[in-house]
Coordinates of C-alpha atoms in Angstrom, one line a residue:
Chain R
X568 CA 48.1 -59.1 -49.4
X569 CA 50.2 -56.5 -49.9
X570 CA 53.0 -55.2 -47.1
X571 CA 52.7 -51.0 -47.5
X572 CA 55.0 -51.1 -44.1
X573 CA 57.0 -52.7 -41.3
X574 CA 58.5 -51.6 -38.3
X575 CA 59.4 -52.2 -34.5
X576 CA 61.5 -51.1 -31.6
X577 CA 62.1 -51.8 -28.4
X578 CA 61.1 -48.2 -25.9
X579 CA 62.2 -48.6 -22.7
X580 CA 59.9 -46.2 -19.4
X581 CA 62.1 -43.3 -20.8
X582 CA 59.9 -43.6 -23.8
X583 CA 56.4 -42.9 -22.0
X584 CA 54.1 -40.3 -23.1
X585 CA 55.6 -39.8 -26.1
X586 CA 53.7 -39.9 -29.8
X587 CA 56.0 -41.9 -32.3
X588 CA 55.1 -40.9 -35.6
X589 CA 55.7 -43.1 -38.5
X590 CA 54.9 -41.6 -41.7
X591 CA 54.5 -43.5 -45.1
X592 CA 54.2 -42.9 -48.8
X593 CA 51.1 -44.8 -50.5
X594 CA 51.9 -43.9 -54.2
X595 CA 47.6 -44.6 -55.1
X596 CA 44.5 -44.6 -53.1
X597 CA 43.7 -47.6 -51.2
X598 CA 40.7 -49.7 -50.4
X599 CA 41.4 -52.1 -47.4
X600 CA 44.4 -51.3 -45.6
X601 CA 44.7 -54.1 -42.5
X602 CA 46.8 -53.3 -39.5
X603 CA 48.8 -56.2 -37.3
X604 CA 49.1 -54.2 -34.3
X605 CA 51.3 -55.8 -31.0
X606 CA 53.0 -55.5 -28.5
X607 CA 55.8 -57.6 -25.1
X608 CA 54.7 -57.7 -21.9
X609 CA 51.6 -56.3 -21.2
X610 CA 52.0 -57.2 -17.7
X611 CA 53.7 -55.7 -15.2
X612 CA 55.1 -58.9 -13.1
X613 CA 57.7 -58.1 -10.9
X614 CA 56.3 -57.6 -7.9
X615 CA 59.4 -55.6 -6.4
X616 CA 58.8 -53.3 -8.9
X617 CA 55.0 -53.0 -9.4
X618 CA 55.2 -52.2 -4.7
X619 CA 58.1 -49.0 -6.2
X620 CA 55.4 -47.8 -8.7
X621 CA 52.1 -47.7 -6.7
X622 CA 54.2 -46.4 -3.4
X623 CA 55.1 -43.6 -6.3
X624 CA 51.9 -43.2 -7.7
X625 CA 50.2 -42.6 -4.2
X626 CA 53.3 -40.4 -2.5
X627 CA 52.1 -38.1 -6.3
X628 CA 48.5 -38.5 -5.9
X629 CA 47.8 -38.0 -2.4
X630 CA 49.5 -35.4 -2.2
X631 CA 47.2 -32.8 -0.5
X632 CA 47.0 -33.7 3.6
X633 CA 43.6 -32.7 3.5
X634 CA 42.3 -36.1 0.5
X635 CA 43.5 -39.1 2.3
X636 CA 43.2 -42.3 0.0
X637 CA 42.5 -43.5 3.3
X638 CA 43.8 -46.6 3.8
X639 CA 42.2 -48.2 0.1
X640 CA 44.8 -48.9 -2.1
X641 CA 44.7 -49.6 -6.0
X642 CA 45.9 -52.5 -6.4
X643 CA 44.7 -54.5 -9.6
X644 CA 47.6 -55.3 -12.4
X645 CA 49.7 -52.6 -13.5
X646 CA 50.1 -52.1 -17.9
X647 CA 51.7 -51.0 -21.1
X648 CA 49.3 -49.2 -22.7
X649 CA 50.2 -48.1 -26.4
X650 CA 47.9 -47.3 -29.0
X651 CA 47.5 -46.4 -32.3
X652 CA 45.9 -43.6 -34.2
X653 CA 45.5 -43.0 -38.2
X654 CA 46.3 -39.6 -40.5
X655 CA 45.6 -40.1 -44.1
X656 CA 46.4 -37.0 -46.9
X657 CA 43.2 -35.8 -45.8
X658 CA 43.0 -35.3 -41.8
X659 CA 41.5 -37.7 -38.9
X660 CA 40.7 -41.1 -39.5
X661 CA 39.7 -42.2 -35.7
X662 CA 42.1 -44.0 -33.3
X663 CA 42.3 -47.4 -31.3
X664 CA 42.1 -46.1 -27.6
X665 CA 42.2 -49.9 -25.9
X666 CA 44.1 -52.3 -23.8
X667 CA 44.7 -55.5 -25.3
X668 CA 49.0 -55.7 -26.4
X669 CA 47.1 -57.7 -29.7
X670 CA 45.3 -55.4 -31.9
X671 CA 44.2 -56.7 -35.7
X672 CA 42.6 -53.7 -37.4
X673 CA 41.2 -52.4 -40.7
X674 CA 40.0 -49.3 -42.1
X675 CA 37.9 -49.4 -45.7
X676 CA 36.1 -48.3 -48.1
X677 CA 32.8 -49.5 -46.7
X678 CA 34.0 -50.4 -42.9
X679 CA 36.7 -49.8 -40.7
X680 CA 37.0 -51.1 -37.3
X681 CA 35.2 -49.5 -34.0
X682 CA 37.4 -46.8 -33.6
X683 CA 38.0 -46.1 -37.0
X684 CA 36.8 -43.7 -39.9
X685 CA 35.2 -45.6 -43.0
X686 CA 36.6 -44.5 -46.7
X687 CA 38.8 -44.7 -49.1
X688 CA 42.1 -43.9 -48.0
X689 CA 44.1 -41.9 -50.1
X690 CA 47.1 -41.0 -52.4
X691 CA 49.2 -39.3 -50.6
X692 CA 51.1 -39.5 -46.9
X693 CA 49.8 -41.6 -44.7
X694 CA 50.7 -41.2 -40.4
X695 CA 50.5 -43.8 -38.0
X696 CA 50.9 -42.6 -34.4
X697 CA 51.8 -44.8 -32.1
X698 CA 50.7 -42.6 -28.8
X699 CA 53.3 -44.0 -25.5
X700 CA 51.4 -44.0 -22.8
X701 CA 52.8 -45.9 -20.8
X702 CA 56.3 -48.2 -20.2
X703 CA 56.4 -49.4 -16.5
X704 CA 58.4 -52.2 -17.6
X705 CA 61.9 -52.2 -18.0
X706 CA 61.7 -52.8 -21.9
X707 CA 58.9 -53.1 -24.4
X708 CA 58.6 -54.3 -28.0
X709 CA 56.4 -53.6 -30.1
X710 CA 55.1 -54.1 -33.8
X711 CA 53.7 -52.6 -36.3
X712 CA 52.6 -54.7 -39.3
X713 CA 50.5 -52.7 -42.9
X714 CA 48.6 -54.8 -45.5
X715 CA 46.9 -53.4 -48.7
X716 CA 44.3 -56.0 -49.0
X717 CA 41.3 -57.0 -50.2
X718 CA 38.0 -56.4 -48.9
Chain S
X358 CA 8.3 -21.3 -18.2
X359 CA 8.1 -24.9 -16.4
X360 CA 10.9 -27.2 -16.2
X361 CA 11.4 -30.2 -16.0
X362 CA 15.0 -31.8 -14.7
X363 CA 16.0 -34.5 -16.7
X364 CA 18.5 -37.2 -15.7
X365 CA 22.0 -37.8 -18.3
X366 CA 24.6 -39.5 -18.4
X367 CA 27.6 -36.5 -19.4
X368 CA 30.9 -39.7 -20.1
X369 CA 30.0 -42.8 -21.6
X370 CA 32.3 -45.4 -23.6
X371 CA 32.1 -48.3 -25.6
X372 CA 33.5 -51.1 -28.4
X373 CA 35.1 -47.9 -30.3
X374 CA 37.3 -46.9 -27.8
X375 CA 38.0 -49.2 -24.3
X376 CA 34.2 -49.7 -23.3
X377 CA 33.1 -53.0 -23.3
X378 CA 29.4 -51.8 -24.8
X379 CA 28.9 -52.5 -28.5
X380 CA 26.6 -48.7 -29.2
X381 CA 23.2 -50.3 -29.0
X382 CA 24.2 -52.0 -26.2
X383 CA 25.0 -48.9 -24.8
X384 CA 21.8 -47.4 -25.5
X385 CA 19.7 -50.1 -24.1
X386 CA 21.4 -50.1 -20.6
X387 CA 20.6 -46.2 -20.6
X388 CA 17.5 -46.8 -21.2
X389 CA 17.3 -49.6 -19.1
X390 CA 18.4 -47.2 -16.3
X391 CA 16.5 -44.4 -17.4
X392 CA 18.8 -41.7 -18.7
X393 CA 16.6 -39.2 -20.5
X394 CA 19.4 -39.1 -22.1
X395 CA 23.7 -40.2 -23.0
X396 CA 26.6 -37.9 -23.8
X397 CA 28.9 -40.3 -25.9
X398 CA 32.8 -39.4 -25.1
X399 CA 34.8 -42.2 -26.1
X400 CA 38.4 -42.0 -25.8
X401 CA 40.1 -39.9 -28.5
X402 CA 37.6 -41.0 -31.8
X403 CA 34.3 -40.1 -32.7
X404 CA 34.0 -42.7 -35.1
X405 CA 31.0 -44.2 -33.1
X406 CA 28.8 -41.3 -33.5
X407 CA 26.6 -42.7 -37.0
X408 CA 25.5 -45.9 -34.7
X409 CA 24.7 -43.1 -32.2
X410 CA 22.3 -41.7 -34.1
X411 CA 20.6 -44.2 -35.0
X412 CA 20.4 -46.3 -31.6
X413 CA 18.8 -42.7 -30.0
X414 CA 16.6 -43.3 -32.5
X415 CA 15.8 -46.5 -32.0
X416 CA 15.8 -46.1 -27.8
X417 CA 14.3 -43.1 -27.6
X418 CA 18.0 -41.9 -25.6
X419 CA 18.8 -38.3 -26.9
X420 CA 22.4 -38.0 -27.9
X421 CA 25.4 -35.2 -27.1
X422 CA 28.4 -36.5 -29.1
X423 CA 31.4 -36.1 -27.6
X424 CA 34.7 -37.1 -27.2
X425 CA 37.1 -38.0 -24.3
X426 CA 40.1 -36.4 -25.4
X427 CA 42.6 -38.7 -23.3
X428 CA 46.0 -37.0 -23.1
X429 CA 49.4 -38.1 -20.9
X430 CA 48.4 -34.5 -19.0
X431 CA 44.6 -35.5 -18.4
X432 CA 41.7 -36.4 -19.7
X433 CA 39.3 -33.8 -21.3
X434 CA 35.4 -33.8 -22.1
X435 CA 34.2 -32.1 -25.6
X436 CA 30.2 -32.0 -26.0
X437 CA 30.1 -31.4 -29.7
X438 CA 29.9 -32.9 -32.8
X439 CA 32.6 -32.1 -34.0
X440 CA 36.5 -34.1 -34.2
X441 CA 39.2 -32.1 -32.8
X442 CA 43.3 -33.1 -32.8
X443 CA 44.3 -34.6 -28.9
X444 CA 47.5 -34.9 -29.4
X445 CA 49.0 -31.6 -29.9
X446 CA 48.3 -30.7 -26.0
X447 CA 51.6 -30.5 -24.0
X448 CA 51.2 -29.8 -20.1
X449 CA 51.5 -25.8 -20.7
X450 CA 49.6 -26.1 -25.1
X451 CA 45.5 -26.3 -23.4
X452 CA 44.3 -23.3 -24.2
X453 CA 46.1 -23.2 -27.8
X454 CA 44.4 -26.5 -28.0
X455 CA 41.5 -25.5 -26.7
X456 CA 41.5 -22.7 -29.1
X457 CA 38.9 -24.7 -32.3
X458 CA 37.1 -26.3 -29.8
X459 CA 35.6 -23.3 -27.9
X460 CA 35.0 -21.1 -31.3
X461 CA 33.4 -23.8 -32.4
X462 CA 30.7 -23.8 -29.4
X463 CA 31.9 -27.6 -28.2
X464 CA 31.7 -27.4 -24.4
X465 CA 34.5 -28.2 -22.2
X466 CA 34.9 -30.9 -19.1
X467 CA 37.8 -31.5 -17.3
X468 CA 37.1 -35.0 -15.8
X469 CA 38.3 -36.5 -12.8
X470 CA 40.5 -34.2 -11.9
X471 CA 42.5 -35.7 -9.6
X472 CA 42.3 -39.4 -9.9
X473 CA 44.9 -41.2 -9.9
X474 CA 47.4 -41.3 -12.8
X475 CA 50.2 -43.5 -14.3
X476 CA 51.1 -46.1 -13.4
X477 CA 46.8 -47.2 -12.7
X478 CA 45.6 -44.9 -14.2
X479 CA 47.0 -43.3 -17.7
X480 CA 47.0 -39.1 -17.5
X481 CA 43.9 -39.6 -15.3
X482 CA 45.6 -37.1 -12.9
X483 CA 44.7 -33.1 -14.4
X484 CA 48.6 -32.2 -14.9
X485 CA 47.8 -28.9 -17.2
X486 CA 48.4 -25.6 -16.6
X487 CA 45.3 -24.7 -16.3
X488 CA 43.1 -21.5 -17.0
X489 CA 40.4 -22.2 -16.1
X490 CA 37.8 -19.5 -18.1
X491 CA 38.8 -22.4 -20.5
X492 CA 36.9 -25.2 -18.8
X493 CA 33.1 -24.6 -18.5
X494 CA 33.2 -27.9 -16.3
X495 CA 34.5 -29.7 -14.4
X496 CA 34.2 -33.5 -13.6
X497 CA 33.7 -33.5 -9.9
X498 CA 31.9 -36.7 -8.5
X499 CA 33.6 -39.5 -10.8
X500 CA 32.2 -42.6 -11.0
X501 CA 29.5 -44.5 -8.7
X502 CA 28.7 -44.2 -4.9
X503 CA 30.7 -41.0 -6.3
X504 CA 30.4 -38.7 -2.8
X505 CA 33.3 -41.2 -0.9
X506 CA 35.9 -41.4 -3.6
X507 CA 38.8 -39.0 -1.6
X508 CA 39.2 -37.9 -5.3
X509 CA 36.4 -36.4 -5.9
X510 CA 36.6 -35.0 -2.3
X511 CA 39.2 -33.5 -4.1
X512 CA 37.4 -32.4 -7.1
X513 CA 35.1 -30.4 -5.2
X514 CA 37.0 -28.2 -3.3
X515 CA 38.3 -27.2 -6.1
X516 CA 35.5 -26.0 -7.7
X517 CA 34.7 -24.3 -4.3
X518 CA 37.6 -22.8 -4.4
X519 CA 37.6 -21.8 -8.6
X520 CA 34.1 -20.2 -7.9
X521 CA 35.5 -18.3 -4.5
X522 CA 38.5 -17.1 -7.3
X523 CA 35.9 -15.5 -9.1
X524 CA 35.4 -18.4 -12.4
X525 CA 32.0 -18.8 -13.8
X526 CA 32.7 -22.4 -14.0
X527 CA 30.4 -25.2 -13.0
X528 CA 30.6 -29.0 -11.7
X529 CA 28.5 -32.1 -13.5
X530 CA 29.2 -35.2 -12.3
X531 CA 30.2 -38.5 -15.1
X532 CA 30.1 -42.3 -14.3
X533 CA 32.3 -42.8 -17.0
X534 CA 30.4 -46.4 -17.9
X535 CA 33.1 -48.3 -20.1
X536 CA 30.9 -51.4 -18.7
X537 CA 28.6 -53.0 -16.3
X538 CA 29.6 -53.5 -13.3
X539 CA 27.4 -55.6 -11.7
X540 CA 28.1 -54.6 -8.9
X541 CA 25.4 -52.6 -5.3
X542 CA 26.7 -49.2 -5.7
X543 CA 25.1 -46.6 -6.1
X544 CA 25.5 -43.9 -9.8
X545 CA 24.7 -40.6 -9.3
X546 CA 23.7 -38.4 -12.4
X547 CA 23.5 -35.2 -13.7
X548 CA 20.7 -33.6 -13.9
X549 CA 19.4 -31.8 -17.2
X550 CA 16.8 -28.6 -17.1
X551 CA 14.9 -29.3 -20.2
X552 CA 11.5 -27.5 -20.4
X553 CA 8.2 -29.4 -19.1
X554 CA 7.1 -32.2 -21.8
X555 CA 10.6 -33.0 -23.4
X556 CA 9.6 -37.0 -22.4
X557 CA 7.1 -36.9 -25.4
X558 CA 9.6 -35.1 -27.6
X559 CA 12.1 -36.6 -30.6
X560 CA 15.4 -37.6 -29.3
X561 CA 17.2 -35.6 -31.8
X562 CA 14.8 -32.5 -30.3
X563 CA 16.0 -33.1 -26.6
X564 CA 19.7 -33.6 -28.0
X565 CA 18.8 -29.4 -28.6
X566 CA 17.9 -29.0 -25.5
X567 CA 20.1 -30.2 -23.4
X568 CA 23.1 -29.1 -25.0
X569 CA 21.7 -25.5 -24.8
X570 CA 21.3 -27.0 -20.6
X571 CA 24.7 -27.8 -20.8
X572 CA 26.1 -24.4 -22.2
X573 CA 23.7 -22.5 -19.9
X574 CA 24.5 -24.5 -17.4
X575 CA 22.0 -25.8 -16.3
X576 CA 22.6 -28.7 -14.4
X577 CA 22.1 -30.1 -11.3
X578 CA 24.4 -33.2 -9.5
X579 CA 22.3 -35.7 -7.6
X580 CA 21.5 -39.2 -6.4
X581 CA 17.8 -38.7 -7.1
X582 CA 16.4 -35.4 -5.3
X583 CA 17.2 -32.6 -6.4
X584 CA 18.0 -29.3 -5.1
X585 CA 16.5 -26.5 -6.7
X586 CA 18.4 -22.3 -6.4
X587 CA 15.8 -19.3 -7.3
X588 CA 18.0 -15.9 -6.8
X589 CA 15.5 -12.9 -6.4
X590 CA 17.1 -9.5 -6.5
X591 CA 14.6 -7.6 -4.4
X592 CA 15.1 -3.9 -3.3
X593 CA 15.7 -5.3 0.3
X594 CA 18.1 -7.9 -0.8
X595 CA 18.9 -10.9 -2.4
X596 CA 16.4 -13.3 -1.7
X597 CA 17.7 -17.2 -2.3
X598 CA 14.7 -20.3 -1.8
X599 CA 15.5 -23.9 -2.2
X600 CA 13.3 -26.4 -2.5
X601 CA 13.9 -30.4 -3.1
X602 CA 13.4 -32.2 -5.9
X603 CA 11.9 -35.2 -5.1
X604 CA 9.4 -36.4 -7.6
X605 CA 11.9 -36.9 -10.7
X606 CA 11.3 -40.8 -10.6
X607 CA 15.2 -41.3 -10.9
X608 CA 17.8 -43.3 -8.4
X609 CA 18.0 -42.5 -4.7
X610 CA 14.3 -41.8 -3.0
X611 CA 13.3 -38.8 0.0
X612 CA 12.4 -41.9 1.2
X613 CA 15.1 -43.6 2.0
X614 CA 17.2 -41.1 3.2
X615 CA 17.7 -40.4 7.4
X616 CA 19.1 -36.7 9.1
X617 CA 19.0 -35.1 6.0
X618 CA 19.8 -31.5 5.4
X619 CA 19.7 -29.3 3.2
X620 CA 22.7 -25.8 3.1
X621 CA 23.3 -23.1 1.0
X622 CA 26.7 -22.5 0.5
X623 CA 28.3 -19.0 -1.0
X624 CA 32.0 -17.8 -1.2
X625 CA 30.5 -16.0 2.2
X626 CA 30.2 -19.9 3.4
X627 CA 27.0 -21.4 4.8
X628 CA 24.3 -18.9 4.3
X629 CA 21.8 -21.4 6.0
X630 CA 21.1 -24.4 7.5
X631 CA 18.2 -26.9 7.7
X632 CA 18.5 -29.6 9.9
X633 CA 14.8 -31.0 8.6
X634 CA 14.6 -30.7 4.8
X635 CA 12.5 -34.0 4.7
X636 CA 9.0 -32.2 6.0
X637 CA 9.2 -28.4 4.6
X638 CA 11.5 -29.4 1.6
X639 CA 11.8 -25.2 1.7
X640 CA 14.2 -22.4 2.4
X641 CA 13.6 -19.0 2.1
X642 CA 16.9 -17.0 3.0
X643 CA 17.1 -13.2 2.6
X644 CA 20.1 -11.4 2.0
X645 CA 21.1 -7.3 2.6
X646 CA 22.7 -6.3 -0.8
X647 CA 25.5 -4.4 0.8
X648 CA 26.9 -8.0 1.3
X649 CA 29.9 -9.1 -1.6
X650 CA 27.7 -12.3 -2.1
X651 CA 29.5 -13.7 -5.7
X652 CA 27.8 -17.0 -5.7
X653 CA 25.3 -19.0 -4.7
X654 CA 24.5 -23.5 -4.1
X655 CA 22.4 -24.9 -2.1
X656 CA 23.5 -29.1 -1.3
X657 CA 21.5 -32.1 0.3
X658 CA 23.2 -34.4 2.4
X659 CA 22.1 -37.4 4.5
X660 CA 22.8 -40.5 5.7
X661 CA 21.3 -43.3 2.9
X662 CA 18.6 -46.2 4.9
X663 CA 20.6 -49.1 4.9
X664 CA 23.3 -48.3 4.2
X665 CA 26.3 -50.3 5.4
X666 CA 28.3 -47.9 6.0
X667 CA 26.1 -45.1 7.0
X668 CA 28.0 -42.0 7.5
X669 CA 26.6 -38.8 6.3
X670 CA 26.9 -37.7 2.5
X671 CA 26.3 -35.2 0.2
X672 CA 23.5 -36.4 -1.2
X673 CA 22.8 -33.9 -4.8
X674 CA 23.9 -29.9 -4.9
X675 CA 22.9 -27.4 -7.1
X676 CA 25.5 -25.6 -10.0
X677 CA 25.7 -21.7 -7.9
X678 CA 23.6 -18.8 -9.4
X679 CA 25.9 -16.2 -9.9
X680 CA 24.8 -13.0 -8.3

């Protein structure tokens, strides 16, 4: 397995609602690519901060007095959400909009992970887009590694 | 031509995004639930399409291809056979992002516009600066037990307000089906008006007819019975007829309703209200042409027998006829 690309970094809540793109040059076409993606923490475990964010959200979304939330509160776990999508030199290669904070994806000539579009990855610029839907924790560490391998 | 109301689920997800169903499982569940067809609207990808075409053939459940743009500023449903990039739209750029979508002929819907967004459901709340002529449908009913959700009541009010402003915008229901919830909560469906005998058609043909129905706005939203509206303009005035179709065989039966009430609504407000549509299930209203009547729709309200809450609620409504 040859490492084609590797990056890591730290996000804060101010990074929410942004797309971060990494553009990688592939000197020759690739038949199979594995992508490891992880971020941590997933869950906002500080109860005081979670309650604050819930109250801010309720004030924002139930801002029309004709439609109150009737005291019904969403008390589910609050989480960070980062997702990946891919574009090769010819166009879109799919997106993995899902919640696990550790994902092992593959993109191959004949098959690909759900969400991705199978096919050879042509030589040229290959773009990874990390969509930062929400960072709720004070910091969130992410890591992306891409390997060229045999299917 | 005789037409049938066919129950469709227009908002679904699989493991190609964050759903729990494989494509085959989704189609099997859809068949078990009695849907004539489903729209596959995975978040931000169209990768399930090849599998879904095969699953539709296998199960006889028609497929409407689509996707759900899951952006930071709102979720946008696209029904159509082509992928369009979801990453370019900022809060002020929706019209620009939708231009190629609309010129291709895909149909556009605002998904669950008032569902709370971050930190609860990322991007779920509609924040786009919107030219509503770009939007064909508002998903006014989202999720299970939809008529009781505060965010759906607000979506319904937005829709009626836009109709009163003159926008020819339609409403539909989407379950936003990600997994089997296992609960007892009631589902609604979007009922598409298809030429009769569609049940014997190939799924691909049903799919084509369903896209036509969606394009033409021939959709009703219901937990089961469908109020059907007929408008005739005559020299004396506008004749509005409503009958409730309780013979569709999906979901709630008319016999499960108590205190049912059929109402004809319009830009001039309520035109007529029947306190006992169950027996008559028919209403005719004649309005003078001089009135500035612009749109008319019908809704059925009532209590569901055996419902522990027992409250009066919206059971069904049809899309408007524009005068």
